PDB file of C-alpha atoms in Angstrom:
ATOM      1  CA  GLU A   1      54.059  92.600 164.426  1.00  0.00           C
ATOM      2  CA  PRO A   2      57.732  94.260 164.781  1.00  0.00           C
ATOM      3  CA  GLU A   3      60.962  92.356 165.029  1.00  0.00           C
ATOM      4  CA  VAL A   4      64.441  91.972 165.566  1.00  0.00           C
ATOM      5  CA  THR A   5      66.306  90.907 162.422  1.00  0.00           C
ATOM      6  CA  GLN A   6      69.629  89.603 162.190  1.00  0.00           C
ATOM      7  CA  THR A   7      72.237  89.596 159.266  1.00  0.00           C
ATOM      8  CA  PRO A   8      73.982  87.520 158.096  1.00  0.00           C
ATOM      9  CA  SER A   9      71.971  84.037 159.069  1.00  0.00           C
ATOM     10  CA  HIS A  10      75.130  81.741 158.741  1.00  0.00           C
ATOM     11  CA  GLN A  11      78.821  83.630 158.518  1.00  0.00           C
ATOM     12  CA  VAL A  12      81.947  81.207 158.457  1.00  0.00           C
ATOM     13  CA  THR A  13      85.219  83.034 158.697  1.00  0.00           C
ATOM     14  CA  GLN A  14      89.036  81.710 159.493  1.00  0.00           C
ATOM     15  CA  MET A  15      90.597  82.307 162.625  1.00  0.00           C
ATOM     16  CA  GLY A  16      92.142  85.381 163.191  1.00  0.00           C
ATOM     17  CA  GLN A  17      89.570  87.364 160.849  1.00  0.00           C
ATOM     18  CA  GLU A  18      87.523  90.168 162.019  1.00  0.00           C
ATOM     19  CA  VAL A  19      83.614  89.492 161.579  1.00  0.00           C
ATOM     20  CA  ILE A  20      80.730  91.830 161.938  1.00  0.00           C
ATOM     21  CA  LEU A  21      77.423  90.682 162.923  1.00  0.00           C
ATOM     22  CA  ARG A  22      74.806  93.067 162.138  1.00  0.00           C
ATOM     23  CA  CYS A  23      71.112  93.369 164.106  1.00  0.00           C
ATOM     24  CA  VAL A  24      68.180  95.966 163.276  1.00  0.00           C
ATOM     25  CA  PRO A  25      66.143  96.155 166.962  1.00  0.00           C
ATOM     26  CA  ILE A  26      62.568  96.630 167.064  1.00  0.00           C
ATOM     27  CA  SER A  27      62.229 100.297 166.005  1.00  0.00           C
ATOM     28  CA  ASN A  28      60.808 101.992 169.487  1.00  0.00           C
ATOM     29  CA  HIS A  29      63.460 100.113 171.748  1.00  0.00           C
ATOM     30  CA  LEU A  30      65.964 102.038 173.766  1.00  0.00           C
ATOM     31  CA  TYR A  31      68.220  99.008 175.039  1.00  0.00           C
ATOM     32  CA  PHE A  32      69.845  96.340 172.962  1.00  0.00           C
ATOM     33  CA  TYR A  33      71.832  92.978 173.763  1.00  0.00           C
ATOM     34  CA  TRP A  34      74.216  90.818 172.358  1.00  0.00           C
ATOM     35  CA  TYR A  35      74.184  86.842 173.702  1.00  0.00           C
ATOM     36  CA  ARG A  36      75.598  84.129 172.320  1.00  0.00           C
ATOM     37  CA  GLN A  37      74.691  80.366 172.402  1.00  0.00           C
ATOM     38  CA  ILE A  38      77.245  77.883 172.121  1.00  0.00           C
ATOM     39  CA  LEU A  39      75.686  74.441 170.189  1.00  0.00           C
ATOM     40  CA  GLY A  40      73.989  72.323 172.830  1.00  0.00           C
ATOM     41  CA  GLN A  41      74.445  75.074 175.937  1.00  0.00           C
ATOM     42  CA  LYS A  42      72.277  77.648 176.861  1.00  0.00           C
ATOM     43  CA  VAL A  43      72.002  81.154 176.327  1.00  0.00           C
ATOM     44  CA  GLU A  44      74.882  83.532 177.858  1.00  0.00           C
ATOM     45  CA  PHE A  45      74.837  87.280 178.075  1.00  0.00           C
ATOM     46  CA  LEU A  46      77.382  89.384 176.614  1.00  0.00           C
ATOM     47  CA  VAL A  47      76.735  92.837 176.496  1.00  0.00           C
ATOM     48  CA  SER A  48      73.837  95.249 176.851  1.00  0.00           C
ATOM     49  CA  PHE A  49      73.738  99.050 175.100  1.00  0.00           C
ATOM     50  CA  TYR A  50      71.781 102.071 176.081  1.00  0.00           C
ATOM     51  CA  ASN A  51      71.879 105.618 175.002  1.00  0.00           C
ATOM     52  CA  ASN A  52      75.041 105.059 172.702  1.00  0.00           C
ATOM     53  CA  GLU A  53      77.231 103.409 175.330  1.00  0.00           C
ATOM     54  CA  ILE A  54      77.527  99.934 177.199  1.00  0.00           C
ATOM     55  CA  SER A  55      75.430  99.519 180.322  1.00  0.00           C
ATOM     56  CA  GLU A  56      76.721  96.095 181.281  1.00  0.00           C
ATOM     57  CA  LYS A  57      79.408  93.521 179.867  1.00  0.00           C
ATOM     58  CA  SER A  58      80.124  89.981 180.766  1.00  0.00           C
ATOM     59  CA  GLU A  59      83.358  88.405 181.319  1.00  0.00           C
ATOM     60  CA  ILE A  60      83.261  86.645 177.735  1.00  0.00           C
ATOM     61  CA  PHE A  61      82.994  90.155 176.353  1.00  0.00           C
ATOM     62  CA  ASP A  62      86.641  90.838 176.240  1.00  0.00           C
ATOM     63  CA  ASP A  63      89.087  93.247 174.365  1.00  0.00           C
ATOM     64  CA  GLN A  64      88.400  91.353 171.158  1.00  0.00           C
ATOM     65  CA  PHE A  65      84.577  92.664 171.133  1.00  0.00           C
ATOM     66  CA  SER A  66      83.039  95.812 170.435  1.00  0.00           C
ATOM     67  CA  VAL A  67      79.612  97.100 169.575  1.00  0.00           C
ATOM     68  CA  GLU A  68      78.381 100.057 167.993  1.00  0.00           C
ATOM     69  CA  ARG A  69      75.051 101.901 166.776  1.00  0.00           C
ATOM     70  CA  PRO A  70      76.262 103.414 163.554  1.00  0.00           C
ATOM     71  CA  ASP A  71      73.041 104.863 162.709  1.00  0.00           C
ATOM     72  CA  GLY A  72      69.509 105.341 164.104  1.00  0.00           C
ATOM     73  CA  SER A  73      68.453 101.452 163.257  1.00  0.00           C
ATOM     74  CA  ASN A  74      71.674  99.238 163.058  1.00  0.00           C
ATOM     75  CA  PHE A  75      73.304  97.813 166.060  1.00  0.00           C
ATOM     76  CA  THR A  76      76.611  96.161 165.422  1.00  0.00           C
ATOM     77  CA  LEU A  77      78.936  92.986 167.400  1.00  0.00           C
ATOM     78  CA  LYS A  78      82.492  92.946 166.140  1.00  0.00           C
ATOM     79  CA  ILE A  79      84.559  90.180 166.731  1.00  0.00           C
ATOM     80  CA  ARG A  80      88.315  91.527 165.966  1.00  0.00           C
ATOM     81  CA  SER A  81      90.253  88.587 165.603  1.00  0.00           C
ATOM     82  CA  THR A  82      88.211  85.789 166.011  1.00  0.00           C
ATOM     83  CA  LYS A  83      88.821  82.309 167.536  1.00  0.00           C
ATOM     84  CA  LEU A  84      87.678  78.779 167.288  1.00  0.00           C
ATOM     85  CA  GLU A  85      85.883  78.958 170.469  1.00  0.00           C
ATOM     86  CA  ASP A  86      84.135  81.706 169.269  1.00  0.00           C
ATOM     87  CA  SER A  87      81.782  79.653 167.044  1.00  0.00           C
ATOM     88  CA  ALA A  88      78.503  79.945 167.963  1.00  0.00           C
ATOM     89  CA  MET A  89      75.190  81.639 167.792  1.00  0.00           C
ATOM     90  CA  TYR A  90      74.920  84.789 168.425  1.00  0.00           C
ATOM     91  CA  PHE A  91      71.969  86.819 169.217  1.00  0.00           C
ATOM     92  CA  CYS A  92      70.873  90.247 169.203  1.00  0.00           C
ATOM     93  CA  ALA A  93      67.831  91.158 171.280  1.00  0.00           C
ATOM     94  CA  SER A  94      66.104  94.694 172.116  1.00  0.00           C
ATOM     95  CA  SER A  95      63.678  95.908 174.869  1.00  0.00           C
ATOM     96  CA  GLU A  96      61.559  99.142 175.432  1.00  0.00           C
ATOM     97  CA  GLN A  97      62.632  99.423 178.837  1.00  0.00           C
ATOM     98  CA  GLY A  98      65.393  98.249 180.739  1.00  0.00           C
ATOM     99  CA  PRO A  99      66.715  94.835 181.153  1.00  0.00           C
ATOM    100  CA  THR A 100      64.364  93.295 183.799  1.00  0.00           C
ATOM    101  CA  TYR A 101      61.402  93.958 181.250  1.00  0.00           C
ATOM    102  CA  GLU A 102      61.008  91.759 178.168  1.00  0.00           C
ATOM    103  CA  GLN A 103      63.569  91.410 175.812  1.00  0.00           C
ATOM    104  CA  TYR A 104      62.868  90.293 172.226  1.00  0.00           C
ATOM    105  CA  PHE A 105      65.252  88.050 170.391  1.00  0.00           C
ATOM    106  CA  GLY A 106      66.609  88.259 166.303  1.00  0.00           C
ATOM    107  CA  PRO A 107      66.405  84.695 164.714  1.00  0.00           C
ATOM    108  CA  GLY A 108      70.889  84.976 165.191  1.00  0.00           C
ATOM    109  CA  THR A 109      73.763  84.145 163.395  1.00  0.00           C
ATOM    110  CA  ARG A 110      75.219  81.236 163.069  1.00  0.00           C
ATOM    111  CA  LEU A 111      79.216  81.996 163.203  1.00  0.00           C
ATOM    112  CA  THR A 112      81.699  79.362 162.282  1.00  0.00           C
ATOM    113  CA  VAL A 113      85.401  79.949 162.758  1.00  0.00           C
ATOM    114  CA  THR A 114      88.040  77.550 161.128  1.00  0.00           C
TER     115      THR A 114
ATOM    116  CA  GLY B   1      77.036  85.378 189.241  1.00  0.00           C
ATOM    117  CA  GLN B   2      73.423  84.528 189.337  1.00  0.00           C
ATOM    118  CA  GLN B   3      72.395  80.687 188.341  1.00  0.00           C
ATOM    119  CA  LEU B   4      68.889  79.430 187.158  1.00  0.00           C
ATOM    120  CA  ASN B   5      68.251  75.504 187.707  1.00  0.00           C
ATOM    121  CA  GLN B   6      65.619  74.246 185.586  1.00  0.00           C
ATOM    122  CA  SER B   7      63.967  70.850 186.024  1.00  0.00           C
ATOM    123  CA  PRO B   8      63.806  68.554 184.442  1.00  0.00           C
ATOM    124  CA  GLN B   9      66.374  68.618 181.939  1.00  0.00           C
ATOM    125  CA  SER B  10      64.537  66.585 179.138  1.00  0.00           C
ATOM    126  CA  MET B  11      60.707  65.619 179.089  1.00  0.00           C
ATOM    127  CA  PHE B  12      59.373  62.843 176.922  1.00  0.00           C
ATOM    128  CA  ILE B  13      55.120  63.217 176.800  1.00  0.00           C
ATOM    129  CA  GLN B  14      52.233  61.966 174.656  1.00  0.00           C
ATOM    130  CA  GLU B  15      50.572  64.128 172.432  1.00  0.00           C
ATOM    131  CA  GLY B  16      47.514  65.611 174.379  1.00  0.00           C
ATOM    132  CA  GLU B  17      49.091  65.350 177.812  1.00  0.00           C
ATOM    133  CA  ASP B  18      50.039  68.112 180.127  1.00  0.00           C
ATOM    134  CA  VAL B  19      53.370  69.264 181.391  1.00  0.00           C
ATOM    135  CA  SER B  20      54.590  71.169 183.986  1.00  0.00           C
ATOM    136  CA  MET B  21      58.485  72.034 184.198  1.00  0.00           C
ATOM    137  CA  ASN B  22      60.223  74.644 186.786  1.00  0.00           C
ATOM    138  CA  CYS B  23      63.102  77.063 187.450  1.00  0.00           C
ATOM    139  CA  THR B  24      64.784  77.792 190.920  1.00  0.00           C
ATOM    140  CA  SER B  25      67.073  80.250 191.731  1.00  0.00           C
ATOM    141  CA  SER B  26      69.470  81.048 194.921  1.00  0.00           C
ATOM    142  CA  SER B  27      68.656  84.716 194.066  1.00  0.00           C
ATOM    143  CA  ILE B  28      65.296  86.430 194.253  1.00  0.00           C
ATOM    144  CA  PHE B  29      63.848  87.994 190.742  1.00  0.00           C
ATOM    145  CA  ASN B  30      61.762  90.847 190.297  1.00  0.00           C
ATOM    146  CA  THR B  31      60.940  89.535 187.017  1.00  0.00           C
ATOM    147  CA  TRP B  32      60.455  86.136 184.886  1.00  0.00           C
ATOM    148  CA  LEU B  33      60.503  85.070 181.528  1.00  0.00           C
ATOM    149  CA  TRP B  34      60.060  82.089 179.380  1.00  0.00           C
ATOM    150  CA  TYR B  35      61.222  81.570 176.489  1.00  0.00           C
ATOM    151  CA  LYS B  36      60.842  78.950 173.523  1.00  0.00           C
ATOM    152  CA  GLN B  37      63.573  77.996 171.167  1.00  0.00           C
ATOM    153  CA  ASP B  38      63.388  75.740 168.306  1.00  0.00           C
ATOM    154  CA  PRO B  39      66.691  74.425 166.505  1.00  0.00           C
ATOM    155  CA  GLY B  40      68.372  76.953 164.983  1.00  0.00           C
ATOM    156  CA  GLU B  41      66.416  79.790 166.084  1.00  0.00           C
ATOM    157  CA  GLY B  42      66.082  82.587 168.264  1.00  0.00           C
ATOM    158  CA  PRO B  43      64.070  82.560 171.958  1.00  0.00           C
ATOM    159  CA  VAL B  44      60.616  83.576 171.822  1.00  0.00           C
ATOM    160  CA  LEU B  45      59.243  85.178 174.574  1.00  0.00           C
ATOM    161  CA  LEU B  46      56.165  82.978 175.957  1.00  0.00           C
ATOM    162  CA  ILE B  47      55.598  84.788 179.341  1.00  0.00           C
ATOM    163  CA  ALA B  48      56.656  87.572 181.471  1.00  0.00           C
ATOM    164  CA  LEU B  49      55.667  87.605 185.048  1.00  0.00           C
ATOM    165  CA  TYR B  50      56.342  90.680 187.159  1.00  0.00           C
ATOM    166  CA  LYS B  51      54.845  90.097 191.060  1.00  0.00           C
ATOM    167  CA  ALA B  52      55.129  87.610 193.293  1.00  0.00           C
ATOM    168  CA  GLY B  53      52.376  85.050 193.042  1.00  0.00           C
ATOM    169  CA  GLU B  54      51.301  86.057 189.753  1.00  0.00           C
ATOM    170  CA  LEU B  55      49.685  83.626 187.360  1.00  0.00           C
ATOM    171  CA  THR B  56      49.798  84.271 183.827  1.00  0.00           C
ATOM    172  CA  SER B  57      48.061  82.753 180.782  1.00  0.00           C
ATOM    173  CA  ASN B  58      49.089  82.547 176.996  1.00  0.00           C
ATOM    174  CA  GLY B  59      46.655  80.273 175.274  1.00  0.00           C
ATOM    175  CA  ARG B  60      47.311  76.391 176.543  1.00  0.00           C
ATOM    176  CA  LEU B  61      50.450  77.977 178.737  1.00  0.00           C
ATOM    177  CA  THR B  62      50.348  79.016 182.215  1.00  0.00           C
ATOM    178  CA  ALA B  63      53.126  80.437 184.188  1.00  0.00           C
ATOM    179  CA  GLN B  64      53.364  81.420 187.860  1.00  0.00           C
ATOM    180  CA  PHE B  65      55.769  83.996 189.863  1.00  0.00           C
ATOM    181  CA  GLY B  66      56.544  81.902 192.907  1.00  0.00           C
ATOM    182  CA  ILE B  67      55.809  83.801 196.411  1.00  0.00           C
ATOM    183  CA  THR B  68      59.374  83.688 197.419  1.00  0.00           C
ATOM    184  CA  ARG B  69      60.511  85.369 194.078  1.00  0.00           C
ATOM    185  CA  LYS B  70      63.193  82.488 193.785  1.00  0.00           C
ATOM    186  CA  ASP B  71      61.300  80.088 191.594  1.00  0.00           C
ATOM    187  CA  SER B  72      58.708  80.070 188.826  1.00  0.00           C
ATOM    188  CA  PHE B  73      56.894  77.347 186.584  1.00  0.00           C
ATOM    189  CA  LEU B  74      55.502  76.925 183.481  1.00  0.00           C
ATOM    190  CA  ASN B  75      52.333  74.310 182.401  1.00  0.00           C
ATOM    191  CA  ILE B  76      51.868  73.504 178.946  1.00  0.00           C
ATOM    192  CA  SER B  77      48.062  71.701 178.601  1.00  0.00           C
ATOM    193  CA  ALA B  78      47.098  69.409 175.721  1.00  0.00           C
ATOM    194  CA  SER B  79      50.294  69.225 174.172  1.00  0.00           C
ATOM    195  CA  ILE B  80      50.775  69.336 170.582  1.00  0.00           C
ATOM    196  CA  PRO B  81      53.611  68.272 168.197  1.00  0.00           C
ATOM    197  CA  SER B  82      54.237  72.090 167.591  1.00  0.00           C
ATOM    198  CA  ASP B  83      55.378  72.144 171.396  1.00  0.00           C
ATOM    199  CA  VAL B  84      58.488  70.298 170.688  1.00  0.00           C
ATOM    200  CA  GLY B  85      61.619  72.578 171.644  1.00  0.00           C
ATOM    201  CA  ILE B  86      63.361  73.821 174.590  1.00  0.00           C
ATOM    202  CA  TYR B  87      61.974  75.957 177.101  1.00  0.00           C
ATOM    203  CA  PHE B  88      63.975  78.423 178.900  1.00  0.00           C
ATOM    204  CA  CYS B  89      63.430  80.409 182.264  1.00  0.00           C
ATOM    205  CA  ALA B  90      65.258  83.683 182.267  1.00  0.00           C
ATOM    206  CA  GLY B  91      65.860  86.158 185.205  1.00  0.00           C
ATOM    207  CA  PRO B  92      66.667  89.249 184.508  1.00  0.00           C
ATOM    208  CA  GLY B  93      68.836  90.763 186.969  1.00  0.00           C
ATOM    209  CA  ALA B  94      70.147  94.410 187.781  1.00  0.00           C
ATOM    210  CA  ARG B  95      71.732  95.110 184.177  1.00  0.00           C
ATOM    211  CA  GLN B  96      71.476  91.604 182.198  1.00  0.00           C
ATOM    212  CA  LEU B  97      69.272  88.508 181.682  1.00  0.00           C
ATOM    213  CA  THR B  98      70.232  85.052 183.228  1.00  0.00           C
ATOM    214  CA  PHE B  99      69.107  82.281 181.324  1.00  0.00           C
ATOM    215  CA  GLY B 100      68.321  78.622 182.955  1.00  0.00           C
ATOM    216  CA  SER B 101      69.745  75.613 181.448  1.00  0.00           C
ATOM    217  CA  GLY B 102      66.593  74.943 179.427  1.00  0.00           C
ATOM    218  CA  THR B 103      64.007  71.840 179.156  1.00  0.00           C
ATOM    219  CA  GLN B 104      63.713  69.606 176.150  1.00  0.00           C
ATOM    220  CA  LEU B 105      60.298  68.981 175.220  1.00  0.00           C
ATOM    221  CA  THR B 106      59.488  66.131 172.569  1.00  0.00           C
ATOM    222  CA  VAL B 107      56.011  65.059 172.061  1.00  0.00           C
ATOM    223  CA  LEU B 108      55.223  61.808 171.065  1.00  0.00           C
ATOM    224  CA  PRO B 109      52.269  60.943 168.368  1.00  0.00           C
TER     225      PRO B 109
END
């Protein structure tokens, strides 16, 4: 069964460093998303991406965040200058149709900023 | 933004018991999704509901889309140890998915 994959599973970085989180969405899906989940809290939407551009972003997704689809299979989230409060699980998701349909999540990347 | 209220926050049940949890919203949703999340893993889609009043089953799981479109419930019948986890409802708005705060389910042997 097709699934969303994410790398790395765990990333430790120092405050102020840049990180890139990688995702491979399900191959026939056209809509891609990033979410984050701070430990013990609910999943929060960051950004959605369709047709090579951002469709929607939340207030969390400020100028230090960016997304890119560098090739036909990868979808990346870059955090330019990490802060301690960026420590969280980051989930990539994809859907075949738009955001009002089923979204399938990857296993997540645990980001720890020290 | 849209808020989803999930209850109960946590449940402790005996193996073999049925369990019910629900989700309410102040806004109307056209879709309700139910996910399960195990510790350290991503949410796994359990059931998707697309029509008001719809009742959908997936094995021992049954979910219903409320008539008012502002609520949904999830039932698990004959619980087993692997049902342990956090269950989230989620409602897609026009452009993003909003998650409820989750119901932590513990199944006691």
